[in-house]
mmCIF file of C-alpha atoms in Angstrom:
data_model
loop_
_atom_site.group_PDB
_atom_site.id
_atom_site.type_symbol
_atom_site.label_atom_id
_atom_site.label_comp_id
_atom_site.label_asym_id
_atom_site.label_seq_id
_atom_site.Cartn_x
_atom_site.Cartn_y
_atom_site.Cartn_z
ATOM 1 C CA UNK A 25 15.344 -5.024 -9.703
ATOM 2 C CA UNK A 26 13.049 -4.779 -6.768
ATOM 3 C CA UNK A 27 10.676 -7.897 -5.856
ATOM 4 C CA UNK A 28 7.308 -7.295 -7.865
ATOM 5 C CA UNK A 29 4.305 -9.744 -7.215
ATOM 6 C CA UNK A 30 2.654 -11.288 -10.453
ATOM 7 C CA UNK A 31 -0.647 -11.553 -9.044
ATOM 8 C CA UNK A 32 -1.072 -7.795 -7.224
ATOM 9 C CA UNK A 33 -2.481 -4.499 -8.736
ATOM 10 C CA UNK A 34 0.221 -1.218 -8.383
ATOM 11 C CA UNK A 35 -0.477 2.280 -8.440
ATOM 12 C CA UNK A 36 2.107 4.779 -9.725
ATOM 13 C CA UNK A 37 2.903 5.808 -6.356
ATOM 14 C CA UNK A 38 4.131 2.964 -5.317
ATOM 15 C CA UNK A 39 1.549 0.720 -3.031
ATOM 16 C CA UNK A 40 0.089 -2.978 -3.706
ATOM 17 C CA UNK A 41 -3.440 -3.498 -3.599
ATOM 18 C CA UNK A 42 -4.365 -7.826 -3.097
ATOM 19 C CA UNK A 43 -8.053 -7.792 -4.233
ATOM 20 C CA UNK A 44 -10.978 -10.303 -2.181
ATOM 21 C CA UNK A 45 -14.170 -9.365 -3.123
ATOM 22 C CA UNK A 46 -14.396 -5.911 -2.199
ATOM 23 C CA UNK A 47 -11.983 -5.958 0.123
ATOM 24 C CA UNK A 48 -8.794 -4.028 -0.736
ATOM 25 C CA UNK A 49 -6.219 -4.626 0.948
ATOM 26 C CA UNK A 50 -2.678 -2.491 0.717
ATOM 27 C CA UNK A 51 0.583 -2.222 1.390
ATOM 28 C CA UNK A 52 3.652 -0.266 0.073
ATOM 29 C CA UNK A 53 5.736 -1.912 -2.424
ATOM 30 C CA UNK A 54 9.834 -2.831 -2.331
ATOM 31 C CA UNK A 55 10.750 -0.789 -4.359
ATOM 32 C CA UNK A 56 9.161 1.889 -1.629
ATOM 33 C CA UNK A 57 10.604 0.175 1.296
ATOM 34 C CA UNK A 58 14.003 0.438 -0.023
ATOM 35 C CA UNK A 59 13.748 4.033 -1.297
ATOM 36 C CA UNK A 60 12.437 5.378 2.225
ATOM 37 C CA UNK A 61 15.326 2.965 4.252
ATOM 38 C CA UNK A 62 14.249 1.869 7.621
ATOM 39 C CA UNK A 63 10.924 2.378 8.538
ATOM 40 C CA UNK A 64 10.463 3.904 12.124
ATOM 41 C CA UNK A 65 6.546 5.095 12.176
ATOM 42 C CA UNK A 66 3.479 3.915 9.864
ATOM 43 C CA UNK A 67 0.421 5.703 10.563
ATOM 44 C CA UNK A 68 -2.855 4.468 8.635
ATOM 45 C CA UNK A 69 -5.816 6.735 8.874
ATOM 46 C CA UNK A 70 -9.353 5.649 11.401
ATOM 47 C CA UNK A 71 -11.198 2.586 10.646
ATOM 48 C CA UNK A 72 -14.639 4.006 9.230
ATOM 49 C CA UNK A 73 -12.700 6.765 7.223
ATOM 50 C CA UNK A 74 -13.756 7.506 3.658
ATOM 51 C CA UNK A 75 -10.845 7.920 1.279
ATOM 52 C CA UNK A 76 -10.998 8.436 -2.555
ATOM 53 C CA UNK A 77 -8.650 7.111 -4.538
ATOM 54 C CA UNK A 78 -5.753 9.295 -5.620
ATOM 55 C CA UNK A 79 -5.997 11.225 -1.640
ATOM 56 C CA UNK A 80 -3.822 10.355 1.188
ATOM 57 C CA UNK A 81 -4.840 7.395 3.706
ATOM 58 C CA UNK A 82 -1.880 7.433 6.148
ATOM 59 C CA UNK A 83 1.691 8.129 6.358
ATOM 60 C CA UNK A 84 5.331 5.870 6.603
ATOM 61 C CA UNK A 85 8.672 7.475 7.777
ATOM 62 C CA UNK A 86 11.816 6.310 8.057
ATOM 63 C CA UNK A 87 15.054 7.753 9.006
ATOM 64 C CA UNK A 88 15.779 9.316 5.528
ATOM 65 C CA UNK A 89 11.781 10.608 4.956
ATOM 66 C CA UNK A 90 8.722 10.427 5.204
ATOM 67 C CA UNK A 91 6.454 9.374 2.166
ATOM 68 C CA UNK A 92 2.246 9.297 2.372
ATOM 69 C CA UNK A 93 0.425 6.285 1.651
ATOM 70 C CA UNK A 94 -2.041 7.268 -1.130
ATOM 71 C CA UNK A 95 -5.777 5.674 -1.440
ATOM 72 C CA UNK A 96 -5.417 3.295 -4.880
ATOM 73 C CA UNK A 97 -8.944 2.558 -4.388
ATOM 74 C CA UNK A 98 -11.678 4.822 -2.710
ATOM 75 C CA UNK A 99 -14.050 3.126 -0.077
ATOM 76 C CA UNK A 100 -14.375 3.167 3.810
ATOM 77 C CA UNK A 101 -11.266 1.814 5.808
ATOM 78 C CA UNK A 102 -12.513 -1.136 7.331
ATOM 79 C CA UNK A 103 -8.829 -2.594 8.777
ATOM 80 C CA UNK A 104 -5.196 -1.244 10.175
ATOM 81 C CA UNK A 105 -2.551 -3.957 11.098
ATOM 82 C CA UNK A 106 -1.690 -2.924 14.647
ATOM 83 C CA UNK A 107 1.682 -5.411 13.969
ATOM 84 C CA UNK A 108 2.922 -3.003 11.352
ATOM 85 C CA UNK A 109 1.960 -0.101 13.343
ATOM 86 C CA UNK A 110 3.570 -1.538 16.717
ATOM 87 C CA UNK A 111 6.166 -2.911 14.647
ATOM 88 C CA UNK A 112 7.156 -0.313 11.572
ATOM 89 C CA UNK A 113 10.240 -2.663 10.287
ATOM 90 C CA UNK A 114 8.179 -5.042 9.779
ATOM 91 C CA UNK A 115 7.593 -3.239 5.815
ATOM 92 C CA UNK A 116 11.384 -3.273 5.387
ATOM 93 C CA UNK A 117 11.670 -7.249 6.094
ATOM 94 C CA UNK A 118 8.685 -8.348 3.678
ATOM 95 C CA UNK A 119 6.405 -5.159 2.185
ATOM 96 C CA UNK A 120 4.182 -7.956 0.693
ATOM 97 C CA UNK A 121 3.309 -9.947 3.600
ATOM 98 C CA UNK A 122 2.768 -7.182 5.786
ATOM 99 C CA UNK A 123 0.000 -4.762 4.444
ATOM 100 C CA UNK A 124 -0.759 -1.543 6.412
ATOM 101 C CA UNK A 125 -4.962 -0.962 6.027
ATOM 102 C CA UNK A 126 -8.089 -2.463 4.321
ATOM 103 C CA UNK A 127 -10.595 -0.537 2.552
ATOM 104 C CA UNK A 128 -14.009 -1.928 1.124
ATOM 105 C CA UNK A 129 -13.650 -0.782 -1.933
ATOM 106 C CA UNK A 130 -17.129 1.567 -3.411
ATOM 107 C CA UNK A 131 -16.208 0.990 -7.136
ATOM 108 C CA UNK A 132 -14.040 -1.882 -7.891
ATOM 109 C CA UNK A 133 -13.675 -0.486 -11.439
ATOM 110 C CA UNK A 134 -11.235 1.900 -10.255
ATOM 111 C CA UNK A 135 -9.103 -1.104 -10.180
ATOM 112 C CA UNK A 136 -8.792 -0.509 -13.748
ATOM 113 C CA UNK A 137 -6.403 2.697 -12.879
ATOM 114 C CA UNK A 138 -3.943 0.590 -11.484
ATOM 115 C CA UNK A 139 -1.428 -0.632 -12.920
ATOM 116 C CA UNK A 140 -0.597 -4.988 -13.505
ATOM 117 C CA UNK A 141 2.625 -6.348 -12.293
ATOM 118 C CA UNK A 142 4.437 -5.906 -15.875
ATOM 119 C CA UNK A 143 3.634 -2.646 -15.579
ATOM 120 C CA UNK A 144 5.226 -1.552 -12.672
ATOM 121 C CA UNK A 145 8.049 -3.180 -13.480
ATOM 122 C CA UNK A 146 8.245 -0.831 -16.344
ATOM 123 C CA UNK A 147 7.888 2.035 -14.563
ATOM 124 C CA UNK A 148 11.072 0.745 -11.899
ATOM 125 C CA UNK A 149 13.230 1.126 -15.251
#
């Protein structure tokens, strides 16, 4: 079973969201990390961008493929961790302590697509 924080939000295609006000900020999950293998590029779109939730808001490949990072929430990217980007295996030592982009978040009711941390873990069976 693949590490699964209780206290995180999950969207079907597998990235975290950590909620502070409404500030969203997200990562991709283990169980993504070890499905793509080592991770050689992250790419998170422009700070200012608007992304709605459900559309693409960057891109991670590794040496097996290449997966896009879709928006769980929909809002204006307001952050990108250079250290991931600089540093891409960073997401295959800890996916949950290194997150890839912030986005203030325009509707935080669209939290209530997402899935809790029980179940995601269903959907890993």
């Amino acid at each position: 079973m693949y590490k699964v924080l209780e206290n995180l939000k999950y969207s079907k295609t597998h990235e975290w969201v950590s909620v502070d006000g409404d500030v969203a900020t997200i990562g991709i999950t283990d169980y993504a990390q070890a499905s793509l293998g080592t991770v050689v590029y992250v790419e998170g779109y422009e700070i200012g961008e608007h992304v709605d939730q459900g559309a693409e808001c960057g891109a991670v490949e590794s040496v097996k493929a290449a997966s896009d990072i879709m928006a769980p929430v929909s809002g204006d990217i307001i952050d990108i961790n250079d250290d991931v980007i600089n540093d891409p295996e960073l997401l295959n030592k800890d996916p949950y302590a290194n997150w890839i982009l912030k986005i203030r978040m325009d509707n935080e009711a669209e939290l209530d697509n997402l899935l809790d941390s029980a179940s995601y873990k269903d959907e890993q069976k």
